[in-house]
Short mmCIF file of C-alpha atoms in Angstrom, two decimals:
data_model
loop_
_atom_site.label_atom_id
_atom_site.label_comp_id
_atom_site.label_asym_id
_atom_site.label_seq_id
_atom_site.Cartn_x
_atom_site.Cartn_y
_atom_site.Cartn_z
CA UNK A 1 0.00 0.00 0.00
CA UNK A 2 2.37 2.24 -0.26
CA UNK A 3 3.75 2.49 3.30
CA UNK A 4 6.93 1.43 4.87
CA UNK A 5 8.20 0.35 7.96
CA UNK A 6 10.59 2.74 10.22
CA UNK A 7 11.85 0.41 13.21
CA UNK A 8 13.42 -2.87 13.53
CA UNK A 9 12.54 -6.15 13.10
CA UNK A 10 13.96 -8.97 15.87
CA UNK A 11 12.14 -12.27 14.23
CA UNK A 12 9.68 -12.99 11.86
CA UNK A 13 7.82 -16.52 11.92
CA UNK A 14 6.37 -18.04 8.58
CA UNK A 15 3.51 -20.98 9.33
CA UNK A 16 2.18 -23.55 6.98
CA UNK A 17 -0.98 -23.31 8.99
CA UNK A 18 -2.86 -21.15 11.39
CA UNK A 19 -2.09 -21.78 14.99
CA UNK A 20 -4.03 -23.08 17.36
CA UNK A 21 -4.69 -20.30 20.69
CA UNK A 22 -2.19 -23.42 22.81
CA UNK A 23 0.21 -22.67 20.25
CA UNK A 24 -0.13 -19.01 20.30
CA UNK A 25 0.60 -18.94 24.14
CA UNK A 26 3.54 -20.82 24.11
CA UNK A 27 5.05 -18.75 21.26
CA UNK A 28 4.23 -15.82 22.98
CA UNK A 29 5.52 -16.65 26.14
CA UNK A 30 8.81 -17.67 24.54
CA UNK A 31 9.65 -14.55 22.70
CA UNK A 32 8.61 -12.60 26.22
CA UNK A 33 10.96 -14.33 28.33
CA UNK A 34 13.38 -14.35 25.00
CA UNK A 35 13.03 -10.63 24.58
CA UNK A 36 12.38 -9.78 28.48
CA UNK A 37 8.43 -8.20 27.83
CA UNK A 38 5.94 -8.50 29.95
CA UNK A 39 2.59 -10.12 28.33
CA UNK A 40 -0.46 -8.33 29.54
CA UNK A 41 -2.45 -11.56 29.19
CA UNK A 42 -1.34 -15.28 29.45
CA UNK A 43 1.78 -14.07 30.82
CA UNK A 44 2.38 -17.52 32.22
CA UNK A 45 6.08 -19.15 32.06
CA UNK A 46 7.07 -16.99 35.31
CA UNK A 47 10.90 -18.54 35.47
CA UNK A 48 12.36 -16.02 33.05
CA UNK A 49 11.57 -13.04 35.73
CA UNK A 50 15.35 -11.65 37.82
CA UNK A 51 13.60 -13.32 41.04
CA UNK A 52 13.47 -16.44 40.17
CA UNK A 53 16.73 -16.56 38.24
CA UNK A 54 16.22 -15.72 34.47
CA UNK A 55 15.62 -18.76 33.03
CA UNK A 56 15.07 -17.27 29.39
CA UNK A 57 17.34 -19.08 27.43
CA UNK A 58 15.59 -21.48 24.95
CA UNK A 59 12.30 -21.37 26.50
CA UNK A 60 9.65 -24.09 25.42
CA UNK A 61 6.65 -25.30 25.88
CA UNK A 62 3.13 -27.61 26.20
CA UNK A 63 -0.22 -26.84 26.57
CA UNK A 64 -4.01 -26.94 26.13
CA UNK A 65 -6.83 -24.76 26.17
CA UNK A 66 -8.92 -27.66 25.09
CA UNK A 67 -8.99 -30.88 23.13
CA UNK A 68 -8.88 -28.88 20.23
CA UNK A 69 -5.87 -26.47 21.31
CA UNK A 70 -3.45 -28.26 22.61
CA UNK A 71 0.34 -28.66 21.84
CA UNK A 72 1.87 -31.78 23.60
CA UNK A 73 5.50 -32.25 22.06
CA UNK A 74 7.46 -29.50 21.76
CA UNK A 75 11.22 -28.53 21.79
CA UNK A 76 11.92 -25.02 20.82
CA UNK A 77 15.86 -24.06 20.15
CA UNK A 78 16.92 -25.74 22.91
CA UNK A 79 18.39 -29.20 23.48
CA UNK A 80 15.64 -30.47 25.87
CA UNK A 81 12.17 -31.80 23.92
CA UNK A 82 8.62 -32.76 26.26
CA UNK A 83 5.91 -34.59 25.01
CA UNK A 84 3.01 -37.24 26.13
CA UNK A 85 2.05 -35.59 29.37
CA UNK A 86 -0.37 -38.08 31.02
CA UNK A 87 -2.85 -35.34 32.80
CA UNK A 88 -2.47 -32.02 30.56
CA UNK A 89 -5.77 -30.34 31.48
CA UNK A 90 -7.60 -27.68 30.39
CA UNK A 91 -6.00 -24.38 30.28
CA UNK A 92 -2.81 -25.92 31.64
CA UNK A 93 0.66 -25.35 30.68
CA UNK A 94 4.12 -26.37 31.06
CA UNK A 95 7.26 -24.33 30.12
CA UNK A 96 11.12 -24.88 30.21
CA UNK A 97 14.10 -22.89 30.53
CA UNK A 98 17.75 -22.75 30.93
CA UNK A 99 20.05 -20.42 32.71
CA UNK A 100 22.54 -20.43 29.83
CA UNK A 101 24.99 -21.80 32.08
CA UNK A 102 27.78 -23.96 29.92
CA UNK A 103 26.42 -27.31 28.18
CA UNK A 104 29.07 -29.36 29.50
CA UNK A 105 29.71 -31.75 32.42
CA UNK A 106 32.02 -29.72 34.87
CA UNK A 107 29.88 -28.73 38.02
CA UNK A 108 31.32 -31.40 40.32
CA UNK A 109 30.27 -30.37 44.10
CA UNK A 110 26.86 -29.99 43.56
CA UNK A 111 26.10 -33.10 42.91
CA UNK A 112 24.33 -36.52 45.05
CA UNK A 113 26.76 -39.51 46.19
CA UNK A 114 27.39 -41.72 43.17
CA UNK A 115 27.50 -39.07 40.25
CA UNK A 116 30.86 -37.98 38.75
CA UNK A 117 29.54 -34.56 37.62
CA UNK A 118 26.39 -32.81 36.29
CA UNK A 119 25.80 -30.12 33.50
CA UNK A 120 26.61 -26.30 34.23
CA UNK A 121 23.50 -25.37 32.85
CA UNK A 122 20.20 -25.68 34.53
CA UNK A 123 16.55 -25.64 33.59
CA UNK A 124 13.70 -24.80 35.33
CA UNK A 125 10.21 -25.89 34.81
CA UNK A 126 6.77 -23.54 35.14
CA UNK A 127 3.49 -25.51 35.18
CA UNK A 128 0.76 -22.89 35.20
CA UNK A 129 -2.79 -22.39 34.11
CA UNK A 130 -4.08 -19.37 31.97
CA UNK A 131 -5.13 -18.14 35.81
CA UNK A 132 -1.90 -18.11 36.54
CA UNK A 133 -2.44 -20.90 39.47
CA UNK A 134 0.55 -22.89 40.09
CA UNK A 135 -1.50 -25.58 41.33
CA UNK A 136 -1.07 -27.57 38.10
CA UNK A 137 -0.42 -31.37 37.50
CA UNK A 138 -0.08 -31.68 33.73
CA UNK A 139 1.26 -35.48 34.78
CA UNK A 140 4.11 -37.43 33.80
CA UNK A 141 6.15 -36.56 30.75
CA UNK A 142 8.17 -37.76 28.50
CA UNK A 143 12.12 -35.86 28.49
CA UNK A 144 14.00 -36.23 25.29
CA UNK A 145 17.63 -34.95 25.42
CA UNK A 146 20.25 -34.13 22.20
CA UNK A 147 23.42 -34.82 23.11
CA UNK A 148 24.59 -34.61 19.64
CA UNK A 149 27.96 -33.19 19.69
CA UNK A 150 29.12 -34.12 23.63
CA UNK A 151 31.01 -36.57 22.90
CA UNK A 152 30.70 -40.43 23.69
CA UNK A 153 27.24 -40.94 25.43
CA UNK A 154 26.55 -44.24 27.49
CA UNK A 155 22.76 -44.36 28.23
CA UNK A 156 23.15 -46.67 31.31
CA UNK A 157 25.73 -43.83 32.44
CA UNK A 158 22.97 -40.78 32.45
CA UNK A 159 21.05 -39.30 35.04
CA UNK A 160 18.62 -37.09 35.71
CA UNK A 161 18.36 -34.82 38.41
CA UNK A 162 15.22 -32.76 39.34
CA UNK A 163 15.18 -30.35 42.76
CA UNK A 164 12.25 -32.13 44.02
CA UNK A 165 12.63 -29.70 47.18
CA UNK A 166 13.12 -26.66 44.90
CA UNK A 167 16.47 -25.48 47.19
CA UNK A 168 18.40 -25.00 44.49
CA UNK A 169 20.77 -27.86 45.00
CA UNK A 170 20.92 -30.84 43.54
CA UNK A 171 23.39 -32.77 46.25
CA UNK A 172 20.63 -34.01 48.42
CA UNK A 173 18.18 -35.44 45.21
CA UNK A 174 17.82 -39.12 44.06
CA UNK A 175 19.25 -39.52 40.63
CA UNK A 176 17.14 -40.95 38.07
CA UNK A 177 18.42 -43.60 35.72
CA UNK A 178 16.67 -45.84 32.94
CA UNK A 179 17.57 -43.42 30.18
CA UNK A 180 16.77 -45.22 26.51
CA UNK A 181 18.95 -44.72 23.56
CA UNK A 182 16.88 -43.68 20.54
CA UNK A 183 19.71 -42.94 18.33
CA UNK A 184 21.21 -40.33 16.17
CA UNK A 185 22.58 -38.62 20.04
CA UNK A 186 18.59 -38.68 21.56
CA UNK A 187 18.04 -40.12 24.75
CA UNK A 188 14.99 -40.23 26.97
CA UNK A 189 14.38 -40.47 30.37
CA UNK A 190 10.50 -41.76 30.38
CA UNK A 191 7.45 -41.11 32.36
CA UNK A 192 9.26 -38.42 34.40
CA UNK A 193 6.89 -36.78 37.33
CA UNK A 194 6.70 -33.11 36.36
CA UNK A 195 6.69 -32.03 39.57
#
């Protein structure tokens, strides 16, 4: 028409389809905690704000307004893919984060009897309704991890560690093992309580 633009331009997203509103949520959550802007509605993956740490690196998601907006598998940029939550209700959401903390296996005190060393980096998890209620189940999940380019991976050798406390450390957790090799560097820890 005739008109221009006079600004700047961060991203631009091209879809073979029309999103579903589940879709649209998670998106917009992501480039919020991406681009640090506050959402005036479904503001709802809360571990990108400074008090709880700034988890805005690679931020991802699941949800479901209904059974006919939902997203259930979902990966983002990130290395970390969830999928086949066993209670995702309505409204409900759950979102991931990292702290952009190095992707390599060096933090070595921090860490429960029996494990050599864990990853610098750490994610946090939100699991919210469009209420903002925190008192959200969305059920088991499923945790797929790409470990392409880390070097030699042994899936009987992996663990995963989740501050069931929420303390911040991760010495005084129960690692979990029974990580699956799906090949081509994927590995998944199944069935994983997401709280």
């Amino acid at each position: 028409g005739g008109t221009g633009l006079d600004g700047s331009i961060a991203e631009v997203y091209k879809f073979s389809r029309v999103l579903n509103s589940a879709e649209q949520i998670i998106i917009a959550n992501y480039l919020a905690a991406k681009y640090a802007i506050t959402l005036s509605v479904n503001d709802i993956y809360n571990e990108d704000n400074v008090g709880n740490g700034n988890y805005d690196h690679d931020v991802a998601g699941i949800g479901r307004i209904d059974a006919s907006n939902l997203h259930n598998d979902s990966r983002g940029t990130g290395i970390v893919r969830i999928l086949n939550p066993s209670g995702l209700g309505n409204n409900e959401f759950l979102f991931w984060g990292h702290d952009n903390g190095d992707l390599q296996a060096t933090e070595t005190s921090d860490v429960p009897i029996g494990i050599d060393a864990r990853f610098d980096r750490v994610w946090r998890v939100s699991e919210r309704n469009t209420t903002n209620s925190s008192n959200v189940n969305v059920g088991n999940i499923d945790m797929r991890w790409d470990l392409t380019g880390l070097g030699s991976v042994i899936a009987s050798d992996l663990r995963l560690l989740i501050d069931t406390d929420r303390d911040g450390l991760f010495a005084d957790e129960t690692p979990i093992s029974g990580a699956i090799d799906l090949g081509n560097g994927i590995y998944q820890f199944s069935s994983v309580s997401s709280i």
